[in-house]
PDB file of C-alpha atoms in Angstrom:
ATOM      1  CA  UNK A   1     -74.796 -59.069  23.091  1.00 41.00           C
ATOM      2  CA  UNK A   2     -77.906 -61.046  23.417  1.00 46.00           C
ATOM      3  CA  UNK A   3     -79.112 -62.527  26.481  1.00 62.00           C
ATOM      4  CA  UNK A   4     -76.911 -64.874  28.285  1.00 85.00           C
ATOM      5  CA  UNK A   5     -77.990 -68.435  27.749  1.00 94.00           C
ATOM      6  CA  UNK A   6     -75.288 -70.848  28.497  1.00 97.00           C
ATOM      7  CA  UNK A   7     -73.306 -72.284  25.540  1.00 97.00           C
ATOM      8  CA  UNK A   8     -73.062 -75.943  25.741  1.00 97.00           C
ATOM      9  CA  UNK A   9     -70.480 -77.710  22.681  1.00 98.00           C
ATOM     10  CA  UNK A  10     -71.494 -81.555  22.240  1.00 98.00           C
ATOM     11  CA  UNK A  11     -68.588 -83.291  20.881  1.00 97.00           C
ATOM     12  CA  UNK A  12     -67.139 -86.707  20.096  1.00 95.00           C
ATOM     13  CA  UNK A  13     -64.307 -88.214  20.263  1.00 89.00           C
ATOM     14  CA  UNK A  14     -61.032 -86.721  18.675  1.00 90.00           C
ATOM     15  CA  UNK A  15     -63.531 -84.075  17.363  1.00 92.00           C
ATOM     16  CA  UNK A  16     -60.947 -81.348  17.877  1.00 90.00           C
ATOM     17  CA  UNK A  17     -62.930 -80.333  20.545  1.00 91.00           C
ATOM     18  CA  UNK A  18     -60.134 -79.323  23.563  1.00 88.00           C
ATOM     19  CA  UNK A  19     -58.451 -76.935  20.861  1.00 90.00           C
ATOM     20  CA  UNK A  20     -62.411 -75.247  20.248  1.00 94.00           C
ATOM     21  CA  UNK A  21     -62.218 -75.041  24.083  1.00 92.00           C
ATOM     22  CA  UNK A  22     -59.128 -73.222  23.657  1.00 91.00           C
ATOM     23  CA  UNK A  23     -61.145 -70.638  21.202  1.00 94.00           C
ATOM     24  CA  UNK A  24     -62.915 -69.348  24.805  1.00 95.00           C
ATOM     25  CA  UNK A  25     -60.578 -69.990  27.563  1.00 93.00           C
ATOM     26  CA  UNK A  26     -58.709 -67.194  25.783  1.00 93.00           C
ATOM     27  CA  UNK A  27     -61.290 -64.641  26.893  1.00 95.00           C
ATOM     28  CA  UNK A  28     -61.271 -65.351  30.448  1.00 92.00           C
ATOM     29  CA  UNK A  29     -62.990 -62.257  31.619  1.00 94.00           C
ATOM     30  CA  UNK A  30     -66.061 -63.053  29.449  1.00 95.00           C
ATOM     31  CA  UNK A  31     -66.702 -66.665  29.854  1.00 96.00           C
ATOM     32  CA  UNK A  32     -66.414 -69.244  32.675  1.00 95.00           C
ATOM     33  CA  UNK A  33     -65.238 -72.786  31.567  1.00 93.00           C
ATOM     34  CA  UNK A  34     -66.961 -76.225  32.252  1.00 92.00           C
ATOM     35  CA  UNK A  35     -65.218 -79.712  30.664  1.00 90.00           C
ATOM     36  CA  UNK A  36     -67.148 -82.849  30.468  1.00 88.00           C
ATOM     37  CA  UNK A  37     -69.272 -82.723  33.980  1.00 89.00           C
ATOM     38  CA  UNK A  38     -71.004 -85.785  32.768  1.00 87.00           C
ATOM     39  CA  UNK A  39     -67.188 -87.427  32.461  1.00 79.00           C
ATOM     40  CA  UNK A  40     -67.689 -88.933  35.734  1.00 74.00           C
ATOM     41  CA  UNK A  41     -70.542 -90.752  35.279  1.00 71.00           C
ATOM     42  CA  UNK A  42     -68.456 -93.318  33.228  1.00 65.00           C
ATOM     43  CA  UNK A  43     -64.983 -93.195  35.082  1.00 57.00           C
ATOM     44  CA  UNK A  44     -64.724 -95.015  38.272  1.00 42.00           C
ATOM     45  CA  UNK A  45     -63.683 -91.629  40.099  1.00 35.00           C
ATOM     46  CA  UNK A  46     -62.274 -93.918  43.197  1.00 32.00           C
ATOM     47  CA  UNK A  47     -59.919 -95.643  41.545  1.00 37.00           C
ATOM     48  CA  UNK A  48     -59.435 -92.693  38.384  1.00 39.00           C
ATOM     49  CA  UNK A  49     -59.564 -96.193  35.653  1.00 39.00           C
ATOM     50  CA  UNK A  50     -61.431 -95.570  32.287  1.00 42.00           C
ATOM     51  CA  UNK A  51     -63.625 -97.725  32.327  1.00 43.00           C
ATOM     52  CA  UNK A  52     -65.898 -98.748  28.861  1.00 40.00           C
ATOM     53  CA  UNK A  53     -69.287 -97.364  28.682  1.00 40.00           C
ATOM     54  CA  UNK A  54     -70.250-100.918  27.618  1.00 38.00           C
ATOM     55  CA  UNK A  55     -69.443-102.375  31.035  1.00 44.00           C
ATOM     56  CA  UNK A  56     -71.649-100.394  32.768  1.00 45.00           C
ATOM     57  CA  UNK A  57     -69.768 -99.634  35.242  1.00 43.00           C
ATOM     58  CA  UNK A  58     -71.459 -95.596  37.038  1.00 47.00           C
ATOM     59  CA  UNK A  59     -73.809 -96.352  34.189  1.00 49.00           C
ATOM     60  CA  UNK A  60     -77.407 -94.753  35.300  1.00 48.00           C
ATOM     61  CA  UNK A  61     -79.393 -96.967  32.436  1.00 47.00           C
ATOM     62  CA  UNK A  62     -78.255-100.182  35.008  1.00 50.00           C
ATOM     63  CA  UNK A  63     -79.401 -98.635  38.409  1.00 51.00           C
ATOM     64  CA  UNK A  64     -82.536-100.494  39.153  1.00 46.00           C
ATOM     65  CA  UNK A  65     -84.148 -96.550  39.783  1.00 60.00           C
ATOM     66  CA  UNK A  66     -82.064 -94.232  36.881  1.00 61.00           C
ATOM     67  CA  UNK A  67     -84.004 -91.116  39.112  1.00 64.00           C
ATOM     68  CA  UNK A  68     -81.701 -91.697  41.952  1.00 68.00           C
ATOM     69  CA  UNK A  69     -78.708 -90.191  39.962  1.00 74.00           C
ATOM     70  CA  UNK A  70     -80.920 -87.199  39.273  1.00 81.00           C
ATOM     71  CA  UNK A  71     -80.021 -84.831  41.739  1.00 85.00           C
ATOM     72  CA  UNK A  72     -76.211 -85.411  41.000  1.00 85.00           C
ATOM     73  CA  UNK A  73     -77.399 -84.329  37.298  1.00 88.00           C
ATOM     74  CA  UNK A  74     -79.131 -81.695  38.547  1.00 89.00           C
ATOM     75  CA  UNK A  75     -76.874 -80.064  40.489  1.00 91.00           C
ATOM     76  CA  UNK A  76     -74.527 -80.159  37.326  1.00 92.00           C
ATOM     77  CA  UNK A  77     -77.067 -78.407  35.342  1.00 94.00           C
ATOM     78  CA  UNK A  78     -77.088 -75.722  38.471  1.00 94.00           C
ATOM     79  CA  UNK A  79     -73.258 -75.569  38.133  1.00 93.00           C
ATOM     80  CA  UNK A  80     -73.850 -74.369  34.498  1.00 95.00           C
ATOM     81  CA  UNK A  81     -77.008 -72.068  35.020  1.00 95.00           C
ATOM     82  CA  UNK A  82     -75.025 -70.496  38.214  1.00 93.00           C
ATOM     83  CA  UNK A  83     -74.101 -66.716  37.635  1.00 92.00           C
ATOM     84  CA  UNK A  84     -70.266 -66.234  37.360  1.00 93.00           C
ATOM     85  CA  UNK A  85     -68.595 -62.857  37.417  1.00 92.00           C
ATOM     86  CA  UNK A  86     -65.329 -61.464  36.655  1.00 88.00           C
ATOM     87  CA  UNK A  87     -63.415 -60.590  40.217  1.00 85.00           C
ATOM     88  CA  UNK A  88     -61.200 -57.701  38.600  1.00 85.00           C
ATOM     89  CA  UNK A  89     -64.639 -56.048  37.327  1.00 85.00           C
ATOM     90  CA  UNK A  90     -67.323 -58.026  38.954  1.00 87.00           C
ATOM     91  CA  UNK A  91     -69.194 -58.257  35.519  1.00 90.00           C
ATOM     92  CA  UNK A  92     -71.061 -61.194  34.440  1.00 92.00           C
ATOM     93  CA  UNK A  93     -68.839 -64.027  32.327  1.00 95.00           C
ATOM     94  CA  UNK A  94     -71.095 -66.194  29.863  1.00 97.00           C
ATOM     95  CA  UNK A  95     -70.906 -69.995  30.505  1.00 96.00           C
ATOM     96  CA  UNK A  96     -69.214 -72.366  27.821  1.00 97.00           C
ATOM     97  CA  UNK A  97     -69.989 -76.291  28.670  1.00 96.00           C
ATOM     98  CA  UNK A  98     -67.788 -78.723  26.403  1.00 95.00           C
ATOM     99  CA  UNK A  99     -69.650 -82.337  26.431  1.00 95.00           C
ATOM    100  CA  UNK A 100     -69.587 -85.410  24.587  1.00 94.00           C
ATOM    101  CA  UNK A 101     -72.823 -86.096  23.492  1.00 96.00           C
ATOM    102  CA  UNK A 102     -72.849 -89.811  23.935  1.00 92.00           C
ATOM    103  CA  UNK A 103     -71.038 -89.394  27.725  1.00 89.00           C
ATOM    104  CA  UNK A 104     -74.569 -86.982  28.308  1.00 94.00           C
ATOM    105  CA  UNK A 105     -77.007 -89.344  27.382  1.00 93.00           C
ATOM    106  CA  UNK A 106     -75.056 -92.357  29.076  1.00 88.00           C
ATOM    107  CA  UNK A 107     -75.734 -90.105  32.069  1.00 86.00           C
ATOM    108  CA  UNK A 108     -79.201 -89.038  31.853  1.00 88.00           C
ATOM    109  CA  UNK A 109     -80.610 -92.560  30.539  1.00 85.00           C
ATOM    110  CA  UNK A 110     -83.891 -93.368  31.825  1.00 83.00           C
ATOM    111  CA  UNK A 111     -84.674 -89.936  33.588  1.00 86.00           C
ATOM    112  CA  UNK A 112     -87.107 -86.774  32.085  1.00 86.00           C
ATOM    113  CA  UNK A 113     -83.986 -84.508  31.581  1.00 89.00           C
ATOM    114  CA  UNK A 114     -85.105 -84.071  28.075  1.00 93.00           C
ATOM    115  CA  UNK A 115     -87.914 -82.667  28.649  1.00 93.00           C
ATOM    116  CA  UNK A 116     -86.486 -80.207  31.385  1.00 92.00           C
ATOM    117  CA  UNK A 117     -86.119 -76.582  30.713  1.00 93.00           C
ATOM    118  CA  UNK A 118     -82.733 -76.313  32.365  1.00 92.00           C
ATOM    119  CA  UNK A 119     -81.188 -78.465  29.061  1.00 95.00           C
ATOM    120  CA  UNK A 120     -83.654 -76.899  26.571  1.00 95.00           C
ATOM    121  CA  UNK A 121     -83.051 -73.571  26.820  1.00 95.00           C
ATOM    122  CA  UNK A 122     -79.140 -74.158  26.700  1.00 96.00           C
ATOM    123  CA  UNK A 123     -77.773 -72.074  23.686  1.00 97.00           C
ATOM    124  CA  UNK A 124     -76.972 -75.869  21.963  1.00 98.00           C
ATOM    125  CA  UNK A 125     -73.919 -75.846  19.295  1.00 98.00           C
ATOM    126  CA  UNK A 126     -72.029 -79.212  18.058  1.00 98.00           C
ATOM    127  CA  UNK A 127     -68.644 -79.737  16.855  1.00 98.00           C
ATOM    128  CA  UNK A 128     -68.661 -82.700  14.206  1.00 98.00           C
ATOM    129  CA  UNK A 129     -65.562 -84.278  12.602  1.00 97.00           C
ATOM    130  CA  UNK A 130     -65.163 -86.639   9.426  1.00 97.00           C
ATOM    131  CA  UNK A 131     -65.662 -90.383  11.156  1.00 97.00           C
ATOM    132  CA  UNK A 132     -62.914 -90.783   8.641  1.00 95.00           C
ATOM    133  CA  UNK A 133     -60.585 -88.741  11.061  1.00 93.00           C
ATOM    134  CA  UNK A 134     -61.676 -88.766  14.074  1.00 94.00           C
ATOM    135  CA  UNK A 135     -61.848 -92.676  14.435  1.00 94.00           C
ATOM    136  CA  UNK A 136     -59.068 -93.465  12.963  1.00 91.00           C
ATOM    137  CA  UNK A 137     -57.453 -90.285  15.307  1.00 87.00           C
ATOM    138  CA  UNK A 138     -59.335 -92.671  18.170  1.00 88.00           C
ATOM    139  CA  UNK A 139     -57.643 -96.109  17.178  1.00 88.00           C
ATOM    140  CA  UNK A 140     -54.159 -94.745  17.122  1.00 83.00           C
ATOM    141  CA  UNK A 141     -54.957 -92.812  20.477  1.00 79.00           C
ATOM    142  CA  UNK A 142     -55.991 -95.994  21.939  1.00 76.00           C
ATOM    143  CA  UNK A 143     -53.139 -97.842  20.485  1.00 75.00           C
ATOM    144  CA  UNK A 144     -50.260 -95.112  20.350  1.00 64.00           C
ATOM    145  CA  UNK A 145     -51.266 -93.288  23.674  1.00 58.00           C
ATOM    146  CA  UNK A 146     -53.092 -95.232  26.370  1.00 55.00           C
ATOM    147  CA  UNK A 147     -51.006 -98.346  26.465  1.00 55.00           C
ATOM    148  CA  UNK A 148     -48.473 -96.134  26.629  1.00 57.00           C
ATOM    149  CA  UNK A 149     -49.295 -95.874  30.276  1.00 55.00           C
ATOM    150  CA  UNK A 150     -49.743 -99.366  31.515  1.00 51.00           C
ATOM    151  CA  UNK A 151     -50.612 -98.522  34.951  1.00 47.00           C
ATOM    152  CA  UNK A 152     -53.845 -97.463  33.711  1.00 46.00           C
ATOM    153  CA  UNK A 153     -56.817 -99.552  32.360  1.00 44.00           C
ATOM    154  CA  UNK A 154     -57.846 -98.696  29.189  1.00 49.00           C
ATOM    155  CA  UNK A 155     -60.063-100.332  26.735  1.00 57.00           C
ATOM    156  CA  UNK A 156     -59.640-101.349  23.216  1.00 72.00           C
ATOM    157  CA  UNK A 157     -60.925 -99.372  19.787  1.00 81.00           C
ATOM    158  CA  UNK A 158     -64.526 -99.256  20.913  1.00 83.00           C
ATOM    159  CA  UNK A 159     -66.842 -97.801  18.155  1.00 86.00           C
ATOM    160  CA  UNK A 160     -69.295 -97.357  20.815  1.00 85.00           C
ATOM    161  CA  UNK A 161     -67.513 -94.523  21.539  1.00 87.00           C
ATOM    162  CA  UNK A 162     -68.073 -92.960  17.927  1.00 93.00           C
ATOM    163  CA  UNK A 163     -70.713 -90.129  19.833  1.00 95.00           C
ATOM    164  CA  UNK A 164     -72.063 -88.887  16.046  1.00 97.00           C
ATOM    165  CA  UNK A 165     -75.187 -91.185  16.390  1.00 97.00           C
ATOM    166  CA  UNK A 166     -75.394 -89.260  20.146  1.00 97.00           C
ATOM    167  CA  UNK A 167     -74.992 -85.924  18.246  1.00 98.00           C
ATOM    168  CA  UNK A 168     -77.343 -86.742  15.726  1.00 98.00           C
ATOM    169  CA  UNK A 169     -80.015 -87.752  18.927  1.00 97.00           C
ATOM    170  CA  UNK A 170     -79.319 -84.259  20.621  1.00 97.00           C
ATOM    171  CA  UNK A 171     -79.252 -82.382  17.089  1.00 98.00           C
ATOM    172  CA  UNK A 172     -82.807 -83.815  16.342  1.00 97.00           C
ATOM    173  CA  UNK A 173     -84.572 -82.982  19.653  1.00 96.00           C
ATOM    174  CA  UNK A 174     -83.724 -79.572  19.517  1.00 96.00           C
ATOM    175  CA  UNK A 175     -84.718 -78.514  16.045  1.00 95.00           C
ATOM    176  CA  UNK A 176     -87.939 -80.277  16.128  1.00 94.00           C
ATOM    177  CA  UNK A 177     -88.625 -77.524  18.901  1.00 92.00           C
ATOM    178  CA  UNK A 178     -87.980 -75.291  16.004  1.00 87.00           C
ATOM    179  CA  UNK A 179     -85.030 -74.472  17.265  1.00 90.00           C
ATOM    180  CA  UNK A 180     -81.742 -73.992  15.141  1.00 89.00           C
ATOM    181  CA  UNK A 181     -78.923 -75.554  16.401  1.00 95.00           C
ATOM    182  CA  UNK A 182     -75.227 -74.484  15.689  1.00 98.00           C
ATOM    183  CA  UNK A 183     -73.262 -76.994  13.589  1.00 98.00           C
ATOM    184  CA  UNK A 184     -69.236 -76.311  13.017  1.00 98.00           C
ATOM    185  CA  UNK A 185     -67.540 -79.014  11.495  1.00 97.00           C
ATOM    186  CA  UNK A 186     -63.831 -79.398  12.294  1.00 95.00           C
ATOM    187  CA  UNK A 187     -62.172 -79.666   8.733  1.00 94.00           C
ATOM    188  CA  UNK A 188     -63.503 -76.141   8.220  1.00 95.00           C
ATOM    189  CA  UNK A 189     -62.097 -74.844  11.713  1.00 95.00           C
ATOM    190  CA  UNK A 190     -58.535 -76.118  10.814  1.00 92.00           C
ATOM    191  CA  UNK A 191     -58.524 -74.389   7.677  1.00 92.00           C
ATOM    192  CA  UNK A 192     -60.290 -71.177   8.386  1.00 94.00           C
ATOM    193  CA  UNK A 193     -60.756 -70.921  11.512  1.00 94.00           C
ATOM    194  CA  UNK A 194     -60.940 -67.177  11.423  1.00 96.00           C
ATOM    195  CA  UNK A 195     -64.366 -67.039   9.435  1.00 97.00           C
ATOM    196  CA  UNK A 196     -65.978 -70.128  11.204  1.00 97.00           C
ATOM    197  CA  UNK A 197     -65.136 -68.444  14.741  1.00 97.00           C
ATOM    198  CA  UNK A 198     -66.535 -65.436  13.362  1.00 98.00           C
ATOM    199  CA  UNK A 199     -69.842 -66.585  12.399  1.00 98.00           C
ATOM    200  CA  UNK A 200     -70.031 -69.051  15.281  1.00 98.00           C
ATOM    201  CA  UNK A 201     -69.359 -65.573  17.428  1.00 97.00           C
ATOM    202  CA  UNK A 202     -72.287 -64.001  15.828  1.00 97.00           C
ATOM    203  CA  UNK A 203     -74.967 -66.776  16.035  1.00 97.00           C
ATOM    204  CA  UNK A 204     -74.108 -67.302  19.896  1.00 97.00           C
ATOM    205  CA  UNK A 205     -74.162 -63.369  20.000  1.00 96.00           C
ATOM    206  CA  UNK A 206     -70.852 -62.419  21.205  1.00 96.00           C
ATOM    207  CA  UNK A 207     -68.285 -60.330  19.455  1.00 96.00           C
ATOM    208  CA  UNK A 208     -65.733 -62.435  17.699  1.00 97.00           C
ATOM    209  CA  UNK A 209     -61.752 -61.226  18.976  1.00 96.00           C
ATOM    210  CA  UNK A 210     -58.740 -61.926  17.072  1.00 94.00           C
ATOM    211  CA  UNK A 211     -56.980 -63.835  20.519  1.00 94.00           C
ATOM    212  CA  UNK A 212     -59.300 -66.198  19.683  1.00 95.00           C
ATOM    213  CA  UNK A 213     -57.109 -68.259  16.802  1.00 92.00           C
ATOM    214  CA  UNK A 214     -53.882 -68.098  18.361  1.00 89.00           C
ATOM    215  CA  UNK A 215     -52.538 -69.045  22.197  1.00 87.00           C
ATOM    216  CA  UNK A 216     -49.434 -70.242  24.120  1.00 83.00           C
ATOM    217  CA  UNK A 217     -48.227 -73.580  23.968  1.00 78.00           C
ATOM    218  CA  UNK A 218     -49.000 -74.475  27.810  1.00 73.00           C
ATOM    219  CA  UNK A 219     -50.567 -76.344  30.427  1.00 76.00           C
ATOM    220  CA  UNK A 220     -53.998 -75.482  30.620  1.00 72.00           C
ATOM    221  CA  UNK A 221     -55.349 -74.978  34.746  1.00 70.00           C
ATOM    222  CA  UNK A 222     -58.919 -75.741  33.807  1.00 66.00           C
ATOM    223  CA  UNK A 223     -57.991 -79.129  33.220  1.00 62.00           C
ATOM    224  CA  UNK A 224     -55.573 -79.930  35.609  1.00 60.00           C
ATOM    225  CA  UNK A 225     -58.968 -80.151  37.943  1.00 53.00           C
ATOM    226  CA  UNK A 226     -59.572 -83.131  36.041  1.00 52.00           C
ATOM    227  CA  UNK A 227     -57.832 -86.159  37.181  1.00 48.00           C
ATOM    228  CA  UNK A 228     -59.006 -89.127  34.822  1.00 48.00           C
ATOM    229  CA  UNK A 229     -56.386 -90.680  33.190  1.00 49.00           C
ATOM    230  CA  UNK A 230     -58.520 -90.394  29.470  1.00 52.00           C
ATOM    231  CA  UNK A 231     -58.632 -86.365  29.841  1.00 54.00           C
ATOM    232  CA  UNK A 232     -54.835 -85.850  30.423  1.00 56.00           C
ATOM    233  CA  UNK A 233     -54.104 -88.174  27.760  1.00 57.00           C
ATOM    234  CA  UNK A 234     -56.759 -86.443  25.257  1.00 65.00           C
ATOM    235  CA  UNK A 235     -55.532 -82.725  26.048  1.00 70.00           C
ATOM    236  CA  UNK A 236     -52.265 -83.561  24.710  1.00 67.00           C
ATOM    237  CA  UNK A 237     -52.475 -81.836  21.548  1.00 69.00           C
ATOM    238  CA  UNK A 238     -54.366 -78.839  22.737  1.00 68.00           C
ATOM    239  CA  UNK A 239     -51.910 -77.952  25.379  1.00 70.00           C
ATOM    240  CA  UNK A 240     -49.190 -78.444  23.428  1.00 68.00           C
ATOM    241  CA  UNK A 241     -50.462 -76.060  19.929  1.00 76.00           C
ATOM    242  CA  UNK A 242     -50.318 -72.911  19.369  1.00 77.00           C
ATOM    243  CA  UNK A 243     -53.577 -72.501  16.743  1.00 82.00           C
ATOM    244  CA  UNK A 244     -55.882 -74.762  14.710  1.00 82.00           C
ATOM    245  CA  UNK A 245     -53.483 -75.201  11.840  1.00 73.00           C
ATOM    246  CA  UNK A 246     -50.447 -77.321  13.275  1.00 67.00           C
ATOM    247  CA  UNK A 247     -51.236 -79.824  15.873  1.00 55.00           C
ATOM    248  CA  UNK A 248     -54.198 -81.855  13.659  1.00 51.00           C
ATOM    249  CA  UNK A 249     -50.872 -83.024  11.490  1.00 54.00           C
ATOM    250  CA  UNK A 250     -48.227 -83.104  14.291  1.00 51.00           C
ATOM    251  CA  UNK A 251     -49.277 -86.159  16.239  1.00 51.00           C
ATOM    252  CA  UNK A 252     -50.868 -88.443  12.899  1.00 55.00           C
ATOM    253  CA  UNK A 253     -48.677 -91.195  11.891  1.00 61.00           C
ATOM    254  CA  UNK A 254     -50.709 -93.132   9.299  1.00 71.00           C
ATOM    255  CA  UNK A 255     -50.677 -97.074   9.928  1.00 81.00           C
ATOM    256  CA  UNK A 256     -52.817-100.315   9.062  1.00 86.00           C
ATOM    257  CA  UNK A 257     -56.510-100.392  10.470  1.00 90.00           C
ATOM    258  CA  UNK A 258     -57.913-103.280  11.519  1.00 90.00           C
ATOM    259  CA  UNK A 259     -61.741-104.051  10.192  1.00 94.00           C
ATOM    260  CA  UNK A 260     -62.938-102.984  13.365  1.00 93.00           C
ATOM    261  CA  UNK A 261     -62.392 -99.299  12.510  1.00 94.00           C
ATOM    262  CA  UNK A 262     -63.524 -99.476   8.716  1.00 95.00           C
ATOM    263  CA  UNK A 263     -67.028-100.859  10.131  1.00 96.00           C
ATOM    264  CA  UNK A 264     -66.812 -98.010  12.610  1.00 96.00           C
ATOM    265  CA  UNK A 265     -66.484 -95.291   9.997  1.00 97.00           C
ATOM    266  CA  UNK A 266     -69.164 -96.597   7.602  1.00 97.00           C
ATOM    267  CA  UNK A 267     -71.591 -97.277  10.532  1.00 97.00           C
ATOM    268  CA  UNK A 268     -71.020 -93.614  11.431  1.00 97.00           C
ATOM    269  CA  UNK A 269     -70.721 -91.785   8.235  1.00 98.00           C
ATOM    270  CA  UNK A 270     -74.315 -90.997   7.824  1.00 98.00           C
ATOM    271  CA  UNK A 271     -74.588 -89.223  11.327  1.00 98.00           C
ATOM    272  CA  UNK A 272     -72.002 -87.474  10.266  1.00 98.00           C
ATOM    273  CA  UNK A 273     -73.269 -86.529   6.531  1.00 98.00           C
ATOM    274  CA  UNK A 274     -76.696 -85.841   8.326  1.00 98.00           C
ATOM    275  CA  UNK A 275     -74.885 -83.381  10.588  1.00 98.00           C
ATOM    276  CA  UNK A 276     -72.840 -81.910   7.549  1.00 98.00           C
ATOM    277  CA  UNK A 277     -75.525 -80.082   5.770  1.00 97.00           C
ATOM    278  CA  UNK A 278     -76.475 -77.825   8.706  1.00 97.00           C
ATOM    279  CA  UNK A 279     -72.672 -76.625   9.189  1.00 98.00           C
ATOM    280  CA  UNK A 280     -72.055 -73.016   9.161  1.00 97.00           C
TER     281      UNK A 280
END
């Protein structure tokens, strides 16, 4: 095993990404489990509301002094650098951080985190997904699943929300440190997800078990610690699957697009082409 960095996943939206999560909450012994700690720096966490990165609203990039959010930051970054160990064995467990990439930067606008070793030497990996799919998987959450729930507020399509451009941001910083970042896209996890655990397994330096492709259909009790409205909603699929190959399909009834999501897609495309060549 090599030494143990934390993982950290940057994501987007309808990226697969609570399934990947899935991948490592399997091995519970080995690895301790962080979703989106940056989530809350765009939810109103008093009233639980999504609320649109766009409005601004627990924005950092509007505070008159972005530094004064900085020690919430950092004590999120001390959350995923803290030693965890296994209480039947009392051996170490790895850390695996899920985050969207455009929720991080939101977050850390206007301060030196950057530059700060605490997010450099992160072990950094990205899960991408065909704009095609994934915004199109965003309208008809949006559309199909929020306003399902009235009670709630929830925005419409935003393709602000997109995150590639974010991934592309975080991507670039660390390989001009001559770094290699880990790229898997999700098309290729669906269909094989066997060989892209396994090599993902062996670049983060961890053995790659078969548990890993195949769970229960259940609630999951690492998110239920989570009570925004837009994680419950998004976890749907992933708590309710079994493996990669079934729940992509399950919950995808095709439907008319409005413009707004067709401009989304092209703007977004070549983040995600970018991205595309450096998959494993």
């Amino acid at each position: 095993m090599s030494e143990q960095k934390p993982i950290v996943l940057w994501t987007h939206f309808r990226s697969v990404s609570h399934a990947f999560q899935r991948t490592f909450l399997q091995r519970p012994q080995e690895f301790h489990i962080i979703d989106g700690p940056f989530l809350e720096f765009v939810i109103d966490t008093h009233d639980q509301h999504l609320k649109a990165v766009k409005t601004g609203i627990a924005d950092p990039s509007k505070s008159p002094d972005p530094n004064l959010f900085m020690p919430k930051i950092l004590s999120i970054f001390g959350k995923i650098w803290k030693p965890y160990y296994d209480e039947s064995s009392n051996k170490p467990k790895r850390m695996f951080c899920k985050e969207h990439s455009n929720f991080f930067l939101k977050a850390i606008s206007g301060t030196s985190l950057l530059s700060n070793p605490q997010f450099l030497e992160l072990t950094h990996t990205f899960l991408i997904r065909n704009p095609e799919k994934s915004l199109r998987s965003l309208y008809k959450a949006v559309n199909f699943i929020f306003k399902k729930n009235p009670e709630y507020f929830i925005p419409d399509f935003d393709k602000n929300l997109a995150g590639l451009k974010e991934s592309k941001q975080i991507f670039d910083l660390i390989k001009d440190l001559n770094k290699q970042p880990i790229v898997v896209d999700a098309d290729d996890l669906i269909d094989d997800p066997e060989r892209v655990l396994k090599k993902y397994c062996e670049l983060i330096g961890e053995e790659f078990k078969e548990e890993m492709i195949h769970w229960e259909a259940k609630n999951i009790n690492e998110w239920n610690g989570n009570n925004f409205t837009i994680t419950k909603l998004m976890v749907y699929n992933a708590e309710n699957s079994t493996g990669f190959n079934e729940f992509t399909k399950k919950y995808e009834p095709e439907i008319e697009y409005p413009q707004i999501v067709y401009d989304a897609i092209a703007e977004n495309k070549p983040y995600y082409d970018y991205l595309y060549q450096f998959k494993i």
